[in-house]
Short mmCIF file of N, CA and C in Angstrom, two decimals:
data_model
loop_
_atom_site.label_atom_id
_atom_site.label_comp_id
_atom_site.label_asym_id
_atom_site.label_seq_id
_atom_site.Cartn_x
_atom_site.Cartn_y
_atom_site.Cartn_z
N GLU A 1 56.02 160.48 142.11
CA GLU A 1 56.22 159.82 140.82
C GLU A 1 56.85 158.44 140.98
N ASP A 2 57.67 158.28 141.98
CA ASP A 2 58.36 157.01 142.19
C ASP A 2 57.80 156.31 143.43
N HIS A 3 56.46 156.30 143.54
CA HIS A 3 55.82 155.85 144.78
C HIS A 3 56.16 154.42 145.17
N SER A 4 56.32 153.52 144.22
CA SER A 4 56.60 152.12 144.57
C SER A 4 57.98 151.97 145.19
N ARG A 5 58.95 152.65 144.61
CA ARG A 5 60.30 152.60 145.17
C ARG A 5 60.32 153.29 146.54
N ASP A 6 59.61 154.42 146.66
CA ASP A 6 59.54 155.13 147.94
C ASP A 6 58.90 154.23 149.01
N ALA A 7 57.85 153.50 148.62
CA ALA A 7 57.19 152.60 149.57
C ALA A 7 58.13 151.49 150.02
N CYS A 8 58.89 150.93 149.09
CA CYS A 8 59.86 149.88 149.45
C CYS A 8 60.91 150.44 150.41
N GLN A 9 61.44 151.61 150.09
CA GLN A 9 62.46 152.22 150.94
C GLN A 9 61.89 152.54 152.32
N SER A 10 60.67 153.06 152.36
CA SER A 10 60.03 153.39 153.64
C SER A 10 59.84 152.13 154.49
N ALA A 11 59.41 151.05 153.87
CA ALA A 11 59.21 149.80 154.61
C ALA A 11 60.54 149.31 155.20
N LEU A 12 61.61 149.39 154.43
CA LEU A 12 62.92 148.97 154.93
C LEU A 12 63.38 149.86 156.09
N LEU A 13 63.13 151.17 155.97
CA LEU A 13 63.50 152.09 157.05
C LEU A 13 62.67 151.84 158.31
N MET A 14 61.40 151.49 158.13
CA MET A 14 60.56 151.15 159.28
C MET A 14 61.14 149.97 160.05
N ILE A 15 61.61 148.97 159.31
CA ILE A 15 62.20 147.78 159.95
C ILE A 15 63.48 148.16 160.68
N ASP A 16 64.31 149.00 160.06
CA ASP A 16 65.54 149.47 160.72
C ASP A 16 65.21 150.20 162.03
N ASP A 17 64.22 151.10 161.97
CA ASP A 17 63.83 151.85 163.17
C ASP A 17 63.23 150.94 164.22
N LEU A 18 62.51 149.92 163.79
CA LEU A 18 61.93 148.97 164.74
C LEU A 18 63.02 148.21 165.49
N LYS A 19 64.10 147.87 164.79
CA LYS A 19 65.23 147.19 165.45
C LYS A 19 65.81 148.08 166.54
N VAL A 20 65.97 149.37 166.26
CA VAL A 20 66.50 150.32 167.24
C VAL A 20 65.56 150.41 168.44
N LEU A 21 64.27 150.53 168.17
CA LEU A 21 63.28 150.61 169.25
C LEU A 21 63.30 149.33 170.10
N ASN A 22 63.34 148.18 169.46
CA ASN A 22 63.38 146.91 170.22
C ASN A 22 64.64 146.80 171.07
N ASP A 23 65.77 147.29 170.55
CA ASP A 23 67.00 147.28 171.36
C ASP A 23 66.84 148.15 172.60
N GLU A 24 66.23 149.33 172.42
CA GLU A 24 65.99 150.23 173.56
C GLU A 24 65.05 149.58 174.57
N LEU A 25 63.98 148.97 174.08
CA LEU A 25 63.02 148.33 174.97
C LEU A 25 63.63 147.14 175.70
N GLU A 26 64.52 146.44 175.02
CA GLU A 26 65.20 145.30 175.66
C GLU A 26 66.11 145.79 176.79
N ARG A 27 66.84 146.88 176.54
CA ARG A 27 67.69 147.45 177.60
C ARG A 27 66.85 147.88 178.80
N GLU A 28 65.74 148.56 178.53
CA GLU A 28 64.85 148.99 179.61
C GLU A 28 64.33 147.80 180.41
N ALA A 29 63.92 146.76 179.71
CA ALA A 29 63.38 145.57 180.38
C ALA A 29 64.46 144.92 181.25
N GLU A 30 65.68 144.87 180.72
CA GLU A 30 66.80 144.29 181.48
C GLU A 30 67.07 145.11 182.73
N GLU A 31 67.09 146.43 182.61
CA GLU A 31 67.33 147.31 183.76
C GLU A 31 66.24 147.16 184.82
N GLU A 32 65.01 146.92 184.37
CA GLU A 32 63.88 146.80 185.29
C GLU A 32 63.64 145.36 185.74
N GLY A 33 64.45 144.44 185.25
CA GLY A 33 64.34 143.04 185.65
C GLY A 33 63.06 142.35 185.17
N ARG A 34 62.59 142.73 184.01
CA ARG A 34 61.39 142.09 183.47
C ARG A 34 61.68 141.51 182.08
N GLU A 35 60.76 140.66 181.66
CA GLU A 35 60.91 140.00 180.36
C GLU A 35 60.71 141.00 179.23
N HIS A 36 61.54 140.89 178.20
CA HIS A 36 61.39 141.74 177.02
C HIS A 36 60.59 140.98 175.97
N ARG A 37 59.56 141.61 175.47
CA ARG A 37 58.77 141.06 174.36
C ARG A 37 58.93 142.01 173.18
N PRO A 38 59.69 141.59 172.18
CA PRO A 38 59.93 142.49 171.05
C PRO A 38 58.66 142.79 170.26
N ILE A 39 58.60 143.99 169.75
CA ILE A 39 57.51 144.39 168.88
C ILE A 39 57.80 143.85 167.49
N LYS A 40 56.82 143.21 166.91
CA LYS A 40 56.95 142.68 165.55
C LYS A 40 55.83 143.29 164.71
N ILE A 41 56.14 143.58 163.45
CA ILE A 41 55.13 144.14 162.56
C ILE A 41 55.15 143.39 161.24
N GLY A 42 54.06 143.51 160.52
CA GLY A 42 53.97 143.04 159.15
C GLY A 42 53.62 144.23 158.28
N ILE A 43 54.13 144.24 157.07
CA ILE A 43 53.90 145.35 156.15
C ILE A 43 53.41 144.78 154.83
N GLY A 44 52.34 145.36 154.30
CA GLY A 44 51.83 144.98 152.99
C GLY A 44 51.97 146.16 152.04
N LEU A 45 52.59 145.94 150.90
CA LEU A 45 52.76 147.00 149.89
C LEU A 45 52.07 146.60 148.60
N ASN A 46 51.31 147.53 148.05
CA ASN A 46 50.69 147.32 146.76
C ASN A 46 50.65 148.67 146.05
N SER A 47 50.69 148.64 144.74
CA SER A 47 50.70 149.87 143.95
C SER A 47 49.46 149.96 143.07
N GLY A 48 48.95 151.17 142.94
CA GLY A 48 47.81 151.39 142.07
C GLY A 48 47.02 152.60 142.52
N GLU A 49 45.97 152.90 141.80
CA GLU A 49 45.14 154.05 142.12
C GLU A 49 44.35 153.82 143.39
N ALA A 50 44.14 154.92 144.13
CA ALA A 50 43.36 154.87 145.37
C ALA A 50 42.73 156.24 145.59
N CYS A 51 41.72 156.26 146.41
CA CYS A 51 41.08 157.51 146.80
C CYS A 51 41.66 157.92 148.15
N VAL A 52 42.29 159.09 148.21
CA VAL A 52 42.98 159.53 149.42
C VAL A 52 42.49 160.91 149.82
N GLY A 53 42.21 161.08 151.11
CA GLY A 53 41.83 162.41 151.57
C GLY A 53 40.88 162.38 152.75
N ASN A 54 40.36 163.55 153.08
CA ASN A 54 39.38 163.68 154.16
C ASN A 54 38.04 163.19 153.64
N MET A 55 37.46 162.22 154.36
CA MET A 55 36.20 161.63 153.93
C MET A 55 35.27 161.49 155.13
N GLY A 56 33.98 161.51 154.83
CA GLY A 56 33.02 161.27 155.88
C GLY A 56 31.96 162.34 155.94
N SER A 57 31.37 162.45 157.13
CA SER A 57 30.30 163.41 157.35
C SER A 57 30.54 164.12 158.67
N GLU A 58 29.57 164.92 159.11
CA GLU A 58 29.73 165.62 160.39
C GLU A 58 29.84 164.65 161.55
N GLN A 59 29.14 163.51 161.46
CA GLN A 59 29.20 162.53 162.55
C GLN A 59 30.55 161.83 162.62
N ARG A 60 31.10 161.53 161.47
CA ARG A 60 32.40 160.85 161.44
C ARG A 60 33.19 161.36 160.25
N PHE A 61 34.34 161.94 160.56
CA PHE A 61 35.18 162.55 159.55
C PHE A 61 36.60 162.05 159.74
N ASP A 62 37.24 161.60 158.68
CA ASP A 62 38.54 160.97 158.85
C ASP A 62 39.36 161.15 157.58
N TYR A 63 40.67 161.26 157.75
CA TYR A 63 41.59 161.22 156.62
C TYR A 63 41.81 159.75 156.34
N SER A 64 41.55 159.30 155.13
CA SER A 64 41.59 157.86 154.87
C SER A 64 42.08 157.56 153.46
N VAL A 65 42.29 156.29 153.22
CA VAL A 65 42.70 155.79 151.92
C VAL A 65 41.75 154.64 151.59
N LEU A 66 41.12 154.70 150.42
CA LEU A 66 40.14 153.70 150.05
C LEU A 66 40.41 153.19 148.64
N GLY A 67 39.98 151.97 148.38
CA GLY A 67 40.06 151.42 147.03
C GLY A 67 40.52 149.99 147.01
N ASP A 68 40.37 149.37 145.85
CA ASP A 68 40.73 147.98 145.66
C ASP A 68 42.22 147.74 145.95
N ASN A 69 43.07 148.66 145.50
CA ASN A 69 44.52 148.49 145.73
C ASN A 69 44.89 148.61 147.20
N VAL A 70 44.16 149.44 147.93
CA VAL A 70 44.38 149.58 149.37
C VAL A 70 43.96 148.29 150.08
N ASN A 71 42.80 147.76 149.67
CA ASN A 71 42.32 146.51 150.27
C ASN A 71 43.32 145.38 150.03
N LEU A 72 43.88 145.31 148.83
CA LEU A 72 44.86 144.27 148.54
C LEU A 72 46.10 144.44 149.42
N ALA A 73 46.57 145.67 149.60
CA ALA A 73 47.73 145.91 150.47
C ALA A 73 47.45 145.40 151.88
N SER A 74 46.25 145.63 152.36
CA SER A 74 45.86 145.15 153.68
C SER A 74 45.86 143.62 153.74
N ARG A 75 45.36 142.99 152.70
CA ARG A 75 45.36 141.51 152.64
C ARG A 75 46.80 140.98 152.59
N LEU A 76 47.67 141.69 151.88
CA LEU A 76 49.07 141.27 151.80
C LEU A 76 49.73 141.35 153.17
N GLU A 77 49.47 142.44 153.89
CA GLU A 77 50.03 142.58 155.24
C GLU A 77 49.60 141.40 156.11
N GLY A 78 48.35 140.99 155.97
CA GLY A 78 47.85 139.87 156.75
C GLY A 78 48.56 138.56 156.43
N GLN A 79 49.16 138.46 155.26
CA GLN A 79 49.88 137.23 154.88
C GLN A 79 51.29 137.18 155.48
N SER A 80 51.77 138.27 156.05
CA SER A 80 53.14 138.28 156.58
C SER A 80 53.31 137.23 157.68
N LYS A 81 52.31 137.05 158.51
CA LYS A 81 52.38 136.01 159.55
C LYS A 81 52.37 134.62 158.94
N THR A 82 51.48 134.42 157.98
CA THR A 82 51.35 133.10 157.35
C THR A 82 52.67 132.64 156.75
N TYR A 83 53.36 133.57 156.07
CA TYR A 83 54.58 133.21 155.37
C TYR A 83 55.84 133.43 156.21
N GLY A 84 55.69 133.99 157.39
CA GLY A 84 56.85 134.18 158.27
C GLY A 84 57.83 135.21 157.75
N VAL A 85 57.32 136.24 157.05
CA VAL A 85 58.17 137.31 156.54
C VAL A 85 57.65 138.65 157.06
N THR A 86 58.43 139.68 156.93
CA THR A 86 58.04 140.99 157.45
C THR A 86 57.27 141.81 156.42
N ILE A 87 57.70 141.77 155.17
CA ILE A 87 57.11 142.62 154.14
C ILE A 87 56.60 141.76 152.99
N VAL A 88 55.32 141.89 152.67
CA VAL A 88 54.72 141.19 151.54
C VAL A 88 54.29 142.24 150.54
N ILE A 89 54.67 142.02 149.27
CA ILE A 89 54.36 143.02 148.24
C ILE A 89 53.66 142.39 147.05
N GLY A 90 52.85 143.20 146.40
CA GLY A 90 52.11 142.76 145.23
C GLY A 90 52.96 142.83 143.96
N ASP A 91 52.46 142.15 142.95
CA ASP A 91 53.18 142.04 141.67
C ASP A 91 53.42 143.39 141.00
N LYS A 92 52.45 144.29 141.09
CA LYS A 92 52.63 145.60 140.43
C LYS A 92 53.75 146.39 141.08
N THR A 93 53.87 146.32 142.40
CA THR A 93 54.97 147.00 143.09
C THR A 93 56.30 146.41 142.66
N VAL A 94 56.34 145.10 142.48
CA VAL A 94 57.57 144.44 142.01
C VAL A 94 57.96 144.98 140.64
N ARG A 95 56.98 145.10 139.76
CA ARG A 95 57.28 145.61 138.40
C ARG A 95 57.73 147.06 138.42
N LEU A 96 57.21 147.86 139.39
CA LEU A 96 57.56 149.28 139.43
C LEU A 96 58.82 149.58 140.23
N ALA A 97 59.31 148.60 140.99
CA ALA A 97 60.54 148.78 141.78
C ALA A 97 61.42 147.55 141.62
N PRO A 98 61.78 147.21 140.39
CA PRO A 98 62.47 145.94 140.14
C PRO A 98 63.91 145.87 140.66
N ASP A 99 64.46 147.01 141.07
CA ASP A 99 65.85 147.01 141.50
C ASP A 99 66.02 146.66 142.97
N TYR A 100 64.92 146.39 143.69
CA TYR A 100 65.01 146.00 145.11
C TYR A 100 65.17 144.49 145.22
N ALA A 101 65.73 144.05 146.34
CA ALA A 101 65.95 142.62 146.59
C ALA A 101 64.62 141.98 147.02
N MET A 102 64.06 141.17 146.13
CA MET A 102 62.77 140.54 146.39
C MET A 102 62.80 139.08 146.00
N LEU A 103 61.95 138.31 146.65
CA LEU A 103 61.76 136.90 146.31
C LEU A 103 60.28 136.64 146.16
N GLU A 104 59.92 135.83 145.17
CA GLU A 104 58.52 135.44 145.03
C GLU A 104 58.13 134.53 146.18
N LEU A 105 56.92 134.73 146.70
CA LEU A 105 56.43 133.88 147.77
C LEU A 105 55.46 132.82 147.27
N ASP A 106 54.44 133.27 146.56
CA ASP A 106 53.38 132.32 146.24
C ASP A 106 52.39 132.96 145.28
N LEU A 107 51.42 132.18 144.90
CA LEU A 107 50.26 132.63 144.12
C LEU A 107 49.07 132.33 145.01
N ILE A 108 48.36 133.37 145.47
CA ILE A 108 47.28 133.14 146.44
C ILE A 108 45.98 133.79 145.98
N LYS A 109 44.90 133.27 146.48
CA LYS A 109 43.59 133.88 146.25
C LYS A 109 43.22 134.65 147.50
N VAL A 110 43.00 135.94 147.36
CA VAL A 110 42.65 136.77 148.52
C VAL A 110 41.17 137.13 148.46
N LYS A 111 40.62 137.39 149.63
CA LYS A 111 39.22 137.75 149.74
C LYS A 111 38.93 138.98 148.87
N GLY A 112 37.85 138.90 148.12
CA GLY A 112 37.46 140.02 147.27
C GLY A 112 38.03 139.96 145.86
N LYS A 113 38.87 138.96 145.58
CA LYS A 113 39.46 138.81 144.24
C LYS A 113 39.00 137.48 143.63
N THR A 114 38.77 137.48 142.33
CA THR A 114 38.37 136.24 141.67
C THR A 114 39.56 135.48 141.12
N GLU A 115 40.66 136.18 140.87
CA GLU A 115 41.86 135.53 140.34
C GLU A 115 42.97 135.54 141.38
N ALA A 116 43.85 134.56 141.29
CA ALA A 116 44.98 134.47 142.21
C ALA A 116 45.93 135.66 142.00
N VAL A 117 46.60 136.04 143.07
CA VAL A 117 47.53 137.17 143.07
C VAL A 117 48.92 136.64 143.39
N ARG A 118 49.90 137.03 142.60
CA ARG A 118 51.29 136.63 142.87
C ARG A 118 51.85 137.57 143.93
N ILE A 119 52.43 136.98 144.98
CA ILE A 119 52.98 137.79 146.06
C ILE A 119 54.47 137.54 146.21
N HIS A 120 55.16 138.53 146.77
CA HIS A 120 56.60 138.50 146.92
C HIS A 120 56.96 139.02 148.31
N THR A 121 58.20 138.84 148.71
CA THR A 121 58.68 139.46 149.93
C THR A 121 59.84 140.39 149.57
N LEU A 122 59.87 141.52 150.24
CA LEU A 122 60.95 142.50 150.07
C LEU A 122 62.00 142.18 151.12
N MET A 123 63.23 141.91 150.66
CA MET A 123 64.30 141.51 151.58
C MET A 123 65.37 142.57 151.77
N GLY A 124 65.47 143.53 150.85
CA GLY A 124 66.51 144.53 151.01
C GLY A 124 66.51 145.55 149.89
N ASP A 125 67.49 146.43 149.95
CA ASP A 125 67.58 147.56 149.03
C ASP A 125 68.25 147.16 147.71
N PRO A 126 68.39 148.12 146.77
CA PRO A 126 69.00 147.80 145.48
C PRO A 126 70.45 147.30 145.59
N ASP A 127 71.19 147.76 146.60
CA ASP A 127 72.56 147.24 146.76
C ASP A 127 72.54 145.75 147.05
N LEU A 128 71.64 145.33 147.93
CA LEU A 128 71.53 143.91 148.25
C LEU A 128 71.08 143.12 147.02
N ALA A 129 70.20 143.71 146.22
CA ALA A 129 69.69 143.02 145.03
C ALA A 129 70.81 142.70 144.04
N GLN A 130 71.90 143.48 144.05
CA GLN A 130 73.02 143.26 143.13
C GLN A 130 74.12 142.40 143.74
N ASP A 131 74.01 142.11 145.02
CA ASP A 131 75.03 141.32 145.72
C ASP A 131 75.07 139.90 145.16
N SER A 132 76.25 139.38 144.90
CA SER A 132 76.38 138.06 144.28
C SER A 132 75.76 136.96 145.15
N GLU A 133 75.89 137.09 146.46
CA GLU A 133 75.29 136.07 147.34
C GLU A 133 73.77 136.13 147.31
N PHE A 134 73.20 137.33 147.23
CA PHE A 134 71.75 137.43 147.12
C PHE A 134 71.28 136.84 145.80
N LEU A 135 72.02 137.08 144.72
CA LEU A 135 71.65 136.51 143.42
C LEU A 135 71.68 134.98 143.47
N GLU A 136 72.66 134.42 144.20
CA GLU A 136 72.69 132.97 144.41
C GLU A 136 71.47 132.52 145.20
N LEU A 137 71.14 133.27 146.25
CA LEU A 137 69.97 132.96 147.06
C LEU A 137 68.70 133.00 146.21
N LYS A 138 68.60 133.98 145.34
CA LYS A 138 67.42 134.11 144.48
C LYS A 138 67.28 132.88 143.57
N ASP A 139 68.40 132.40 143.03
CA ASP A 139 68.38 131.19 142.20
C ASP A 139 67.96 129.97 143.01
N ILE A 140 68.49 129.85 144.22
CA ILE A 140 68.11 128.71 145.07
C ILE A 140 66.62 128.79 145.39
N HIS A 141 66.15 130.00 145.70
CA HIS A 141 64.74 130.16 146.06
C HIS A 141 63.83 129.83 144.87
N LYS A 142 64.25 130.16 143.67
CA LYS A 142 63.48 129.78 142.48
C LYS A 142 63.37 128.25 142.41
N ARG A 143 64.45 127.57 142.79
CA ARG A 143 64.43 126.11 142.82
C ARG A 143 63.47 125.59 143.90
N VAL A 144 63.42 126.30 145.03
CA VAL A 144 62.47 125.93 146.09
C VAL A 144 61.05 125.95 145.51
N LEU A 145 60.70 127.06 144.87
CA LEU A 145 59.35 127.19 144.32
C LEU A 145 59.08 126.17 143.22
N SER A 146 60.06 125.97 142.35
CA SER A 146 59.89 125.05 141.23
C SER A 146 59.68 123.62 141.72
N THR A 147 60.53 123.17 142.64
CA THR A 147 60.39 121.80 143.14
C THR A 147 59.12 121.65 143.96
N TYR A 148 58.78 122.67 144.70
CA TYR A 148 57.53 122.62 145.48
C TYR A 148 56.33 122.51 144.55
N ARG A 149 56.29 123.35 143.53
CA ARG A 149 55.15 123.35 142.61
C ARG A 149 55.08 122.06 141.79
N ASP A 150 56.23 121.40 141.62
CA ASP A 150 56.25 120.09 140.95
C ASP A 150 55.93 118.95 141.93
N GLN A 151 55.67 119.30 143.18
CA GLN A 151 55.38 118.36 144.26
C GLN A 151 56.55 117.41 144.53
N ASP A 152 57.76 117.91 144.30
CA ASP A 152 58.98 117.19 144.65
C ASP A 152 59.36 117.64 146.05
N TRP A 153 58.72 117.04 147.05
CA TRP A 153 58.86 117.49 148.43
C TRP A 153 60.29 117.40 148.94
N ASN A 154 60.99 116.31 148.60
CA ASN A 154 62.38 116.17 149.05
C ASN A 154 63.28 117.20 148.38
N GLY A 155 63.07 117.43 147.08
CA GLY A 155 63.85 118.44 146.38
C GLY A 155 63.60 119.84 146.93
N ALA A 156 62.35 120.12 147.27
CA ALA A 156 62.02 121.43 147.84
C ALA A 156 62.66 121.59 149.22
N ALA A 157 62.60 120.54 150.03
CA ALA A 157 63.20 120.61 151.37
C ALA A 157 64.71 120.79 151.28
N THR A 158 65.34 120.09 150.33
CA THR A 158 66.79 120.23 150.14
C THR A 158 67.14 121.66 149.71
N ALA A 159 66.38 122.19 148.74
CA ALA A 159 66.63 123.55 148.27
C ALA A 159 66.38 124.56 149.39
N MET A 160 65.35 124.32 150.21
CA MET A 160 65.06 125.23 151.32
C MET A 160 66.21 125.24 152.32
N ASN A 161 66.80 124.08 152.60
CA ASN A 161 67.96 124.03 153.50
C ASN A 161 69.15 124.77 152.90
N GLU A 162 69.35 124.64 151.59
CA GLU A 162 70.42 125.39 150.93
C GLU A 162 70.18 126.90 151.07
N ALA A 163 68.93 127.30 150.87
CA ALA A 163 68.58 128.72 150.98
C ALA A 163 68.81 129.21 152.40
N LYS A 164 68.42 128.41 153.38
CA LYS A 164 68.62 128.77 154.79
C LYS A 164 70.12 128.97 155.08
N ASP A 165 70.95 128.04 154.59
CA ASP A 165 72.40 128.15 154.79
C ASP A 165 72.94 129.42 154.13
N LYS A 166 72.41 129.75 152.95
CA LYS A 166 72.87 130.94 152.22
C LYS A 166 72.51 132.20 153.01
N VAL A 167 71.30 132.25 153.58
CA VAL A 167 70.89 133.41 154.37
C VAL A 167 71.80 133.55 155.60
N GLU A 168 72.11 132.44 156.26
CA GLU A 168 72.99 132.49 157.43
C GLU A 168 74.38 132.99 157.05
N SER A 169 74.87 132.59 155.88
CA SER A 169 76.19 133.05 155.45
C SER A 169 76.19 134.53 155.07
N MET A 170 75.00 135.07 154.85
CA MET A 170 74.88 136.47 154.45
C MET A 170 74.59 137.39 155.62
N SER A 171 74.65 136.90 156.83
CA SER A 171 74.33 137.76 157.98
C SER A 171 75.17 139.02 157.94
N GLY A 172 74.53 140.13 158.23
CA GLY A 172 75.22 141.41 158.19
C GLY A 172 75.14 142.11 156.85
N LYS A 173 74.48 141.48 155.88
CA LYS A 173 74.38 142.10 154.56
C LYS A 173 73.08 142.87 154.36
N GLY A 174 72.32 143.06 155.41
CA GLY A 174 71.13 143.89 155.30
C GLY A 174 69.85 143.15 154.99
N LEU A 175 69.83 141.82 155.12
CA LEU A 175 68.57 141.11 154.92
C LEU A 175 67.58 141.55 155.98
N VAL A 176 66.36 141.80 155.57
CA VAL A 176 65.34 142.27 156.50
C VAL A 176 64.89 141.15 157.43
N HIS A 177 64.80 139.95 156.96
CA HIS A 177 64.28 138.85 157.75
C HIS A 177 64.76 137.54 157.18
N GLU A 178 64.34 136.48 157.81
CA GLU A 178 64.69 135.16 157.32
C GLU A 178 63.90 134.84 156.07
N LEU A 179 64.26 133.75 155.45
CA LEU A 179 63.51 133.26 154.31
C LEU A 179 62.13 132.81 154.75
N PRO A 180 61.20 132.78 153.83
CA PRO A 180 59.88 132.26 154.17
C PRO A 180 59.99 130.83 154.69
N ARG A 181 59.45 130.59 155.87
CA ARG A 181 59.50 129.25 156.47
C ARG A 181 58.30 128.40 156.05
N PHE A 182 57.37 129.04 155.40
CA PHE A 182 56.10 128.41 155.08
C PHE A 182 56.28 127.11 154.30
N TYR A 183 57.20 127.08 153.34
CA TYR A 183 57.34 125.91 152.50
C TYR A 183 57.89 124.70 153.24
N VAL A 184 58.67 124.94 154.29
CA VAL A 184 59.17 123.83 155.11
C VAL A 184 57.99 123.08 155.71
N PHE A 185 57.03 123.84 156.24
CA PHE A 185 55.84 123.22 156.85
C PHE A 185 54.97 122.56 155.79
N ARG A 186 54.83 123.20 154.65
CA ARG A 186 54.01 122.61 153.59
C ARG A 186 54.61 121.31 153.09
N CYS A 187 55.93 121.29 152.93
CA CYS A 187 56.59 120.06 152.44
C CYS A 187 56.43 118.92 153.44
N ALA A 188 56.57 119.25 154.73
CA ALA A 188 56.40 118.22 155.77
C ALA A 188 54.98 117.68 155.73
#
């Protein structure tokens, strides 16, 4: 019943577990005298109806998930590299799990859609969403988007630097990743 919130929580737990795994792999690499290459993942979350279950024929049979909402989630995951974030979520998931710490990323056109889709990044749990420093960060990030969309490149760059400083001051507060770096490159 609370699938969007469960998906957000699961994504955050996956990132926590990945940090533990990367720490273990780094220790192993150090002990063996080899270079450590951390595992990085991207996660796409979208909410909506889908067809789920065993599908196929005698030649090929698989448990799968199909549908427009599944395809969009896959497209969102693909945007994680572009935007330099770990978790990209669709607008419907944002509406169904509004108590999580999220920032809007962009309005994009994805393959298979005729209209642009508003995308966001999930940065943390409901506790982080209520944190006064995160609320300040959210306001600064809104300024980043506003100045960028107004083509005020210097204003956007200034706001992005403020946001970066705010994230650094919040270290240890459970942020999943850095702020989207994409706008710095776009402004340049």
